[in-house]
Coordinates of C-alpha atoms and ligand atoms in Angstrom, one line a residue:
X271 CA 5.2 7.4 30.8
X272 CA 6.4 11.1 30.7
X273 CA 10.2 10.7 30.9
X274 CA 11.1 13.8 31.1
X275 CA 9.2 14.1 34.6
X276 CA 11.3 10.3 35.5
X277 CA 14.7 12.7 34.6
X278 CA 13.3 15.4 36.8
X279 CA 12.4 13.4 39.4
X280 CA 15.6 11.4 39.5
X281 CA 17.4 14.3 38.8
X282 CA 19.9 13.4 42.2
X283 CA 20.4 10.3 40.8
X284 CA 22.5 8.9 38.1
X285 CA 20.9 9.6 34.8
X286 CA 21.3 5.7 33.4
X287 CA 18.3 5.3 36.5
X288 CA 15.8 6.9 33.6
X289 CA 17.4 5.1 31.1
X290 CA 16.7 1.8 32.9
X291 CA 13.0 2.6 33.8
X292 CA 12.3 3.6 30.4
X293 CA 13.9 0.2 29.2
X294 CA 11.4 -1.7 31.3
X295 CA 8.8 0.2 30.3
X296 CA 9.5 0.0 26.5
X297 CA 9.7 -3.6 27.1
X298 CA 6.2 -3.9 28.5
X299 CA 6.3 -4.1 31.9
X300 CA 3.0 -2.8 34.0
X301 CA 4.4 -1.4 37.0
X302 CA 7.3 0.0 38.6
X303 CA 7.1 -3.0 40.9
X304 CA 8.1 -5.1 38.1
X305 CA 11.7 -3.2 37.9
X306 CA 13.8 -5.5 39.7
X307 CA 16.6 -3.6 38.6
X308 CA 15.9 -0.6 40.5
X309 CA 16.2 0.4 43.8
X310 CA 12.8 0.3 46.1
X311 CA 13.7 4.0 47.1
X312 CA 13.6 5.0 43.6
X313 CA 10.9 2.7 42.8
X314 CA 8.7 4.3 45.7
X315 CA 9.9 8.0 44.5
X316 CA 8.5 7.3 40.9
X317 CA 5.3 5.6 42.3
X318 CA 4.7 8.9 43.9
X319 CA 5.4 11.3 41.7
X320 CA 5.1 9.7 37.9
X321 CA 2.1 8.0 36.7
X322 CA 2.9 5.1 35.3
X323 CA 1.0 6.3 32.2
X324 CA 0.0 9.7 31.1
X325 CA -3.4 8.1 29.8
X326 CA -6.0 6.2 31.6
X327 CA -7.9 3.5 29.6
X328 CA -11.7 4.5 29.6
X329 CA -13.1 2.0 27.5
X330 CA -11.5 -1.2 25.0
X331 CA -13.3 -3.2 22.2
X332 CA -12.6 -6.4 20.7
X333 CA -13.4 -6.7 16.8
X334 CA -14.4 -9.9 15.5
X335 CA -11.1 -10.2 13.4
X336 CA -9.8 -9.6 16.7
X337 CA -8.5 -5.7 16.3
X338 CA -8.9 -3.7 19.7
X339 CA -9.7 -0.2 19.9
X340 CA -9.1 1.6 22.9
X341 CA -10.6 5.0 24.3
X342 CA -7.7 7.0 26.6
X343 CA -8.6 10.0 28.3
X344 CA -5.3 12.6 28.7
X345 CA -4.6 13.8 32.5
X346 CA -6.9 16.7 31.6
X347 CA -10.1 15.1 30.6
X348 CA -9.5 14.7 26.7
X349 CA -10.4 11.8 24.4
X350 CA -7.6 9.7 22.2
X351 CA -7.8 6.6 20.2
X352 CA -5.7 4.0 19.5
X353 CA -6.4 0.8 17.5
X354 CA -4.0 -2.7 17.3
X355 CA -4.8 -4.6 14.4
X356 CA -3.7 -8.2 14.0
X357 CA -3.2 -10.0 11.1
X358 CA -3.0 -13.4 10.0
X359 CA 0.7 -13.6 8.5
X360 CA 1.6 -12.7 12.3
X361 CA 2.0 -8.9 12.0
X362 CA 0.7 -6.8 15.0
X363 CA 0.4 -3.3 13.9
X364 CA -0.8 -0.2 16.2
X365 CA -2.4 2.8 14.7
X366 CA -1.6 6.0 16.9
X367 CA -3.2 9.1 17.1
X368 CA -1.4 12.2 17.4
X369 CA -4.1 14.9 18.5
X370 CA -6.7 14.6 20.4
X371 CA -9.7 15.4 17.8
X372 CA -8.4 17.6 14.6
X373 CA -8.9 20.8 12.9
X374 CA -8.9 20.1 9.6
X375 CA -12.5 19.1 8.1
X376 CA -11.9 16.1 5.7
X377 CA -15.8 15.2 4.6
X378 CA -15.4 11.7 4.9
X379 CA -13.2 11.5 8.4
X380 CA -15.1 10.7 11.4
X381 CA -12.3 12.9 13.5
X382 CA -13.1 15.6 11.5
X383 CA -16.5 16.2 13.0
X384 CA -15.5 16.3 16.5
X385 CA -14.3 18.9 18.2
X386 CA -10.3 19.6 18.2
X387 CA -8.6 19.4 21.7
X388 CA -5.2 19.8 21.2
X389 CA -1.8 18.0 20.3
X390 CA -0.6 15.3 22.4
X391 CA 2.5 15.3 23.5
X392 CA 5.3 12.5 22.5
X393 CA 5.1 10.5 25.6
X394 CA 0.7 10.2 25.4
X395 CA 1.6 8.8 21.8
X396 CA 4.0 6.5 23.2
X397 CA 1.6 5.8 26.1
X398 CA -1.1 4.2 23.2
X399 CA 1.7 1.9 21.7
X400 CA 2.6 0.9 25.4
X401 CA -0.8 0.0 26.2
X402 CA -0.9 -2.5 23.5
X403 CA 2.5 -3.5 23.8
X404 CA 1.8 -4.9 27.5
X405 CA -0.6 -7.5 25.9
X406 CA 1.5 -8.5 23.0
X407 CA 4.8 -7.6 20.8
X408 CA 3.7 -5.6 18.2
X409 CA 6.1 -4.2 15.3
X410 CA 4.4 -2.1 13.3
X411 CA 3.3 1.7 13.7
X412 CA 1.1 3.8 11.8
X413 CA 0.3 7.2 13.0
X414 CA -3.3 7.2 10.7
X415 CA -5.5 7.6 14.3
X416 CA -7.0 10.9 15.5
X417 CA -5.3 14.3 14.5
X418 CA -3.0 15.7 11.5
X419 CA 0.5 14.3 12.6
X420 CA 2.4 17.3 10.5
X421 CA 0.1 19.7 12.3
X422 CA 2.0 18.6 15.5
X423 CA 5.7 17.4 13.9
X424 CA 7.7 17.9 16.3
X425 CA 5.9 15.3 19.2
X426 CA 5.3 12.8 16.5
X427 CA 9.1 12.9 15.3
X428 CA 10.1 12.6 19.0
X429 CA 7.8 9.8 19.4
X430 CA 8.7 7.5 16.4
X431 CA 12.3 8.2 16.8
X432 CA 11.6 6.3 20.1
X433 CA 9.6 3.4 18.4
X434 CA 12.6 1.1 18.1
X435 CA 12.8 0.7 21.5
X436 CA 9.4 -0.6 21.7
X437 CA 10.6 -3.4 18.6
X438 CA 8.7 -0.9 16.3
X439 CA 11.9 -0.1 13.7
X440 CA 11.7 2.9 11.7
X441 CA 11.2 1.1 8.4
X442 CA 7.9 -0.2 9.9
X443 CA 6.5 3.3 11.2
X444 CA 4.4 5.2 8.9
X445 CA 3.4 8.9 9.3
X446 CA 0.5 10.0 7.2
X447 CA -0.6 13.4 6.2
X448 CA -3.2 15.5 4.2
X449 CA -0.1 17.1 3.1
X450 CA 0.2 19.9 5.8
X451 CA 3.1 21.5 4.1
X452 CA 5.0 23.7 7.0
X453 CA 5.3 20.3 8.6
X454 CA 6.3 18.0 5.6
X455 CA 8.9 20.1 4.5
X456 CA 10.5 19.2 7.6
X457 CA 10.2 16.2 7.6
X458 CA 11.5 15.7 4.2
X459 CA 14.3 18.0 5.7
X460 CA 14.4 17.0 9.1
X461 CA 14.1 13.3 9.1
X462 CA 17.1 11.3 8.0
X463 CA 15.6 7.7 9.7
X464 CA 14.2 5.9 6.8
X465 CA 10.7 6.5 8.5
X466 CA 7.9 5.9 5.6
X467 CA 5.8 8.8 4.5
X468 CA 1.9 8.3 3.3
X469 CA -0.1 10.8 1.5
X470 CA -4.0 11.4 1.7
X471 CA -4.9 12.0 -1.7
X472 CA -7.9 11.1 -2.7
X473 CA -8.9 13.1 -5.5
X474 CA -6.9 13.4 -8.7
X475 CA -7.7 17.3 -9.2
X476 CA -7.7 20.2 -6.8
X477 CA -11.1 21.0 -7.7
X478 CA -12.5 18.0 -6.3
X479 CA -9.9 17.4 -3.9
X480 CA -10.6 20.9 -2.0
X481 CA -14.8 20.2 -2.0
X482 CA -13.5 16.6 -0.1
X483 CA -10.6 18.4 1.9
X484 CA -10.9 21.9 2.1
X485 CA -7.2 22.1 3.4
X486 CA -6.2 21.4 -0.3
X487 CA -7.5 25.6 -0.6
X488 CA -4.2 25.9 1.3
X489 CA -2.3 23.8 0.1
X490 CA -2.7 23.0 -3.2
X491 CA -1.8 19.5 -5.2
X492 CA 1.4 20.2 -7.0
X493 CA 2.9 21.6 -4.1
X494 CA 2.1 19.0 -1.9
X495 CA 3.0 16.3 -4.8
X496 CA 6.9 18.2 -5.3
X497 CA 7.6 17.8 -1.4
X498 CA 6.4 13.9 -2.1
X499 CA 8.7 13.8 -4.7
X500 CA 11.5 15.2 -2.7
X501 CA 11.1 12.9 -0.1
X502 CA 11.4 9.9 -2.9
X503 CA 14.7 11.6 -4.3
X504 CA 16.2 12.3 -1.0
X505 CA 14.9 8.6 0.6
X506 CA 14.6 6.7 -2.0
X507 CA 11.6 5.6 -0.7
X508 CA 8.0 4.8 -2.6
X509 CA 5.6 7.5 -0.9
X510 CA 2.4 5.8 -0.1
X511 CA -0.7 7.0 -1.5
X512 CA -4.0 6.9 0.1
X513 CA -7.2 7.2 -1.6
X514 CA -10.8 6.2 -0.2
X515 CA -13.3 5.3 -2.8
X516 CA -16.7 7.4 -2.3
X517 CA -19.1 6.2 -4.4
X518 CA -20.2 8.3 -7.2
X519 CA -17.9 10.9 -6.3
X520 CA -13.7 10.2 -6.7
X521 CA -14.2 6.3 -8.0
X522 CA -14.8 6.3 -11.8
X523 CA -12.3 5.0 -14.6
X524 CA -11.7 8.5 -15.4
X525 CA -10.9 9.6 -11.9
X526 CA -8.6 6.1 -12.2
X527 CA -6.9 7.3 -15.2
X528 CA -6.2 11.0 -14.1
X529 CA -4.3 9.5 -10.7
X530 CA -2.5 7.6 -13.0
X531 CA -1.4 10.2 -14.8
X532 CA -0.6 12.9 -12.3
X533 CA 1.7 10.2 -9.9
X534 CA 5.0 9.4 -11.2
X535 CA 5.1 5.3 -10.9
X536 CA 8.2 5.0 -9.8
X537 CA 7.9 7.4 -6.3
X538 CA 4.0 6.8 -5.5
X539 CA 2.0 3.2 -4.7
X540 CA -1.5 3.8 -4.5
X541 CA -3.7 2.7 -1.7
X542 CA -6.8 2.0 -2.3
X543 CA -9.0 2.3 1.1
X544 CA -12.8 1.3 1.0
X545 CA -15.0 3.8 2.7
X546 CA -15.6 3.1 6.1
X547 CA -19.7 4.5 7.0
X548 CA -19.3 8.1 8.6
X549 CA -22.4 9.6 7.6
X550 CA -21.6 11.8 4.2
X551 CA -21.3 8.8 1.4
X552 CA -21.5 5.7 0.3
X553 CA -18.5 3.3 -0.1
X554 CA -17.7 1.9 -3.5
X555 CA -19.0 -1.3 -4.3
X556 CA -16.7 -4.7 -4.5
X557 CA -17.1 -4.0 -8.5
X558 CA -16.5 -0.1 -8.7
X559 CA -13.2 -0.6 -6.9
X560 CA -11.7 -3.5 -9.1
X561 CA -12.5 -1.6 -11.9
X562 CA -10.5 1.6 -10.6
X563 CA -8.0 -0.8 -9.8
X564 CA -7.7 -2.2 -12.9
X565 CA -7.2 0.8 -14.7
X566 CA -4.3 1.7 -12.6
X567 CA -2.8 -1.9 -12.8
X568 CA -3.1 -1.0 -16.9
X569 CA -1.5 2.2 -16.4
X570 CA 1.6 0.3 -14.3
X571 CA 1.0 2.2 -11.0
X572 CA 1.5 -0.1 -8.2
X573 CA -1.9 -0.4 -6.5
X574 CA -3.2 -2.6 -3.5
X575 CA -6.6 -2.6 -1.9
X576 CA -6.5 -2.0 1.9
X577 CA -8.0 -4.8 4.1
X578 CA -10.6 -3.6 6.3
X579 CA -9.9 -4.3 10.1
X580 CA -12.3 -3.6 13.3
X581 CA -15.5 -1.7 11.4
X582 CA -18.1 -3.5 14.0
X583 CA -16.4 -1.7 16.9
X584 CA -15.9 1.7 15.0
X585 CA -12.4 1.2 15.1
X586 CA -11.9 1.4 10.8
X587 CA -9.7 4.2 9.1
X588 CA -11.7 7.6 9.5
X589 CA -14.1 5.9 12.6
X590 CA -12.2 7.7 15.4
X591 CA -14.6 9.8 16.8
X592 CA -14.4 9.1 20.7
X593 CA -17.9 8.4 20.5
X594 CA -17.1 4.4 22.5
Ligands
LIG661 N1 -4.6 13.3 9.2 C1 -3.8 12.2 8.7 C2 -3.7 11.0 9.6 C3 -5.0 10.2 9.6 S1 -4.8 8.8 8.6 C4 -4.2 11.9 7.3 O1 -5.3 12.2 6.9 O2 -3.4 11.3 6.5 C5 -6.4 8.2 8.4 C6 -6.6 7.7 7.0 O3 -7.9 7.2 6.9 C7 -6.5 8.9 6.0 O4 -5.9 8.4 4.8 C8 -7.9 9.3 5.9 O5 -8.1 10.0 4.7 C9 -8.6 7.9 5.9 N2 -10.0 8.0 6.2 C10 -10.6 9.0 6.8 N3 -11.9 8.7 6.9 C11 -12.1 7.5 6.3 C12 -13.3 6.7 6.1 N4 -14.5 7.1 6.5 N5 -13.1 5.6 5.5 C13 -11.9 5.2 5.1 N6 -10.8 5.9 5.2 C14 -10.9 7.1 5.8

């Protein structure tokens, strides 16, 4: 729901009226008919005027462990993704994009091969989270969907400083980047909520973190690595690392063994993240990761193995290609 078109439109009016819509909406309602609390007038005026969403669902898929994807389509024809994934120990987390497509090239990254649209805006973030959170409460929010969130910071900030009013608090919101500097630096600067930060990494070196991501050309390792750092001494919060095992290519004990040493192990916790099929690779095997893993867990750098949610449905980490 775009609320700054509900404060236009309701401009005459007092302006807790938008506050209340927006409190309905947050709270999962599906209609404006549902907003007891507000007068039919007002009711009719926003029925006219503000689509209830700023996205229209074009296609949902249920995953056998029960993760839904869903394809949007933005008021001007473009494609977004969003994914809920559900857990046993109760957790319901929703994985946002924040572009529609991206520019950056990542080898491994589905999103990458598609064409780039443009950013979204805060409120077709917000729309995703909404969608899901009409069928169910959810309470956690990664933005690790379509798009580079730092490539569009100021829409993503917007949106996740909204999240606790979904029952998403800041502590449970993620943003992730390839380490898109203009946009991390302000965040480290910017962002006082104790919003979590995650890292792509995946390669220890530049040299073979530039052939996987070329953006690393830009922005180069220890650079990215010192605003990571900052954000640990200003947050005091670990900075998640991501790192998808390609077989043959980042995943040996050596690889292992340089992350270990380049990450301080008090400020990073590594995430391991099996390769979901793209096209480029091949994942790891079962073995090749417990291996890496076990020469971090040597080393004393806190490392956990990311469970794979939604792969039959194309709905993994890196999948989000549009394609439904
Ligand atoms: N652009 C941001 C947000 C996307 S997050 C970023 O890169 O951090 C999506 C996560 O999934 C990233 O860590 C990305 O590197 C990872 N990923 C991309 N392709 C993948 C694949 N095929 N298998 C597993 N993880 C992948």
């Amino acid at each position: 729901m775009d609320l700054d078109l509900v404060a236009e439109t309701l401009s005459s009016e007092q302006p807790y009226r938008s506050r209340q819509v927006w409190a309905w909406a947050a709270r999962g309602v599906a209609s404006y008919a549902e907003m007891t609390n507000v007068s039919t007038g007002t009711r009719a005026l926003l029925e006219e005027r503000v689509p209830f969403s700023t996205l229209t669902l074009a296609h949902e898929a249920t995953s056998v462990d029960r993760t839904v994807k869903a394809l949007f389509h933005t008021s001007d024809g473009h494609p977004v993704e969003a994914v809920l994934m559900r857990f046993r120990d109760g957790r319901r987390s929703v994985c946002l994009s924040s572009q529609s497509g991206c520019p950056l090239t990542c080898t491994f990254c589905a999103t990458g091969q598609m064409r780039f649209r443009r950013n979204l805006t805060a409120w077709e973030m917000l729309d995703q989270a909404l969608h899901f959170r009409r069928l169910e409460p959810i309470d956690h929010v990664v933005f690790m969907g379509m798009g580079e969130p730092m490539l569009n910071f100021d829409a993503v900030a917007a949106a996740a400083r909204l999240l606790p009013d979904l029952g998403v608090t800041h502590r449970r919101t993620t943003i992730s980047t390839v380490g898109w500097l203009p946009g991390l630096t302000r965040f480290v600067d910017e962002v006082s909520e104790p919003i979590r930060l995650a890292l792509s990494l995946h390669a220890p070196t530049d040299a073979l973190r530039s052939q996987i991501m070329p953006v690393n050309d830009r922005y180069p390792l220890e650079d990215v690595l010192a605003e990571c750092r900052r954000y640990f001494e200003l947050r005091r919060r670990k900075v998640f690392v991501e790192y998808v095992l390609l077989d043959g290519v980042n995943d040996s004990r050596e690889h292992a063994g340089a992350l270990a040493q380049l990450l301080d192990h008090d400020a990073f916790k590594v995430n391991l993240i099996p390769y979901n099929p793209t096209g480029m690779y091949a994942g790891s095997s079962r073995e090749r990761i417990g291996a890496f893993k076990s020469v971090l867990d040597a080393a004393r750098l806190p490392a956990t193995v990311r469970l794979t949610r939604g792969r039959d449905i194309a709905a993994a980490c890196g999948q989000l290609a549009a394609t439904a």
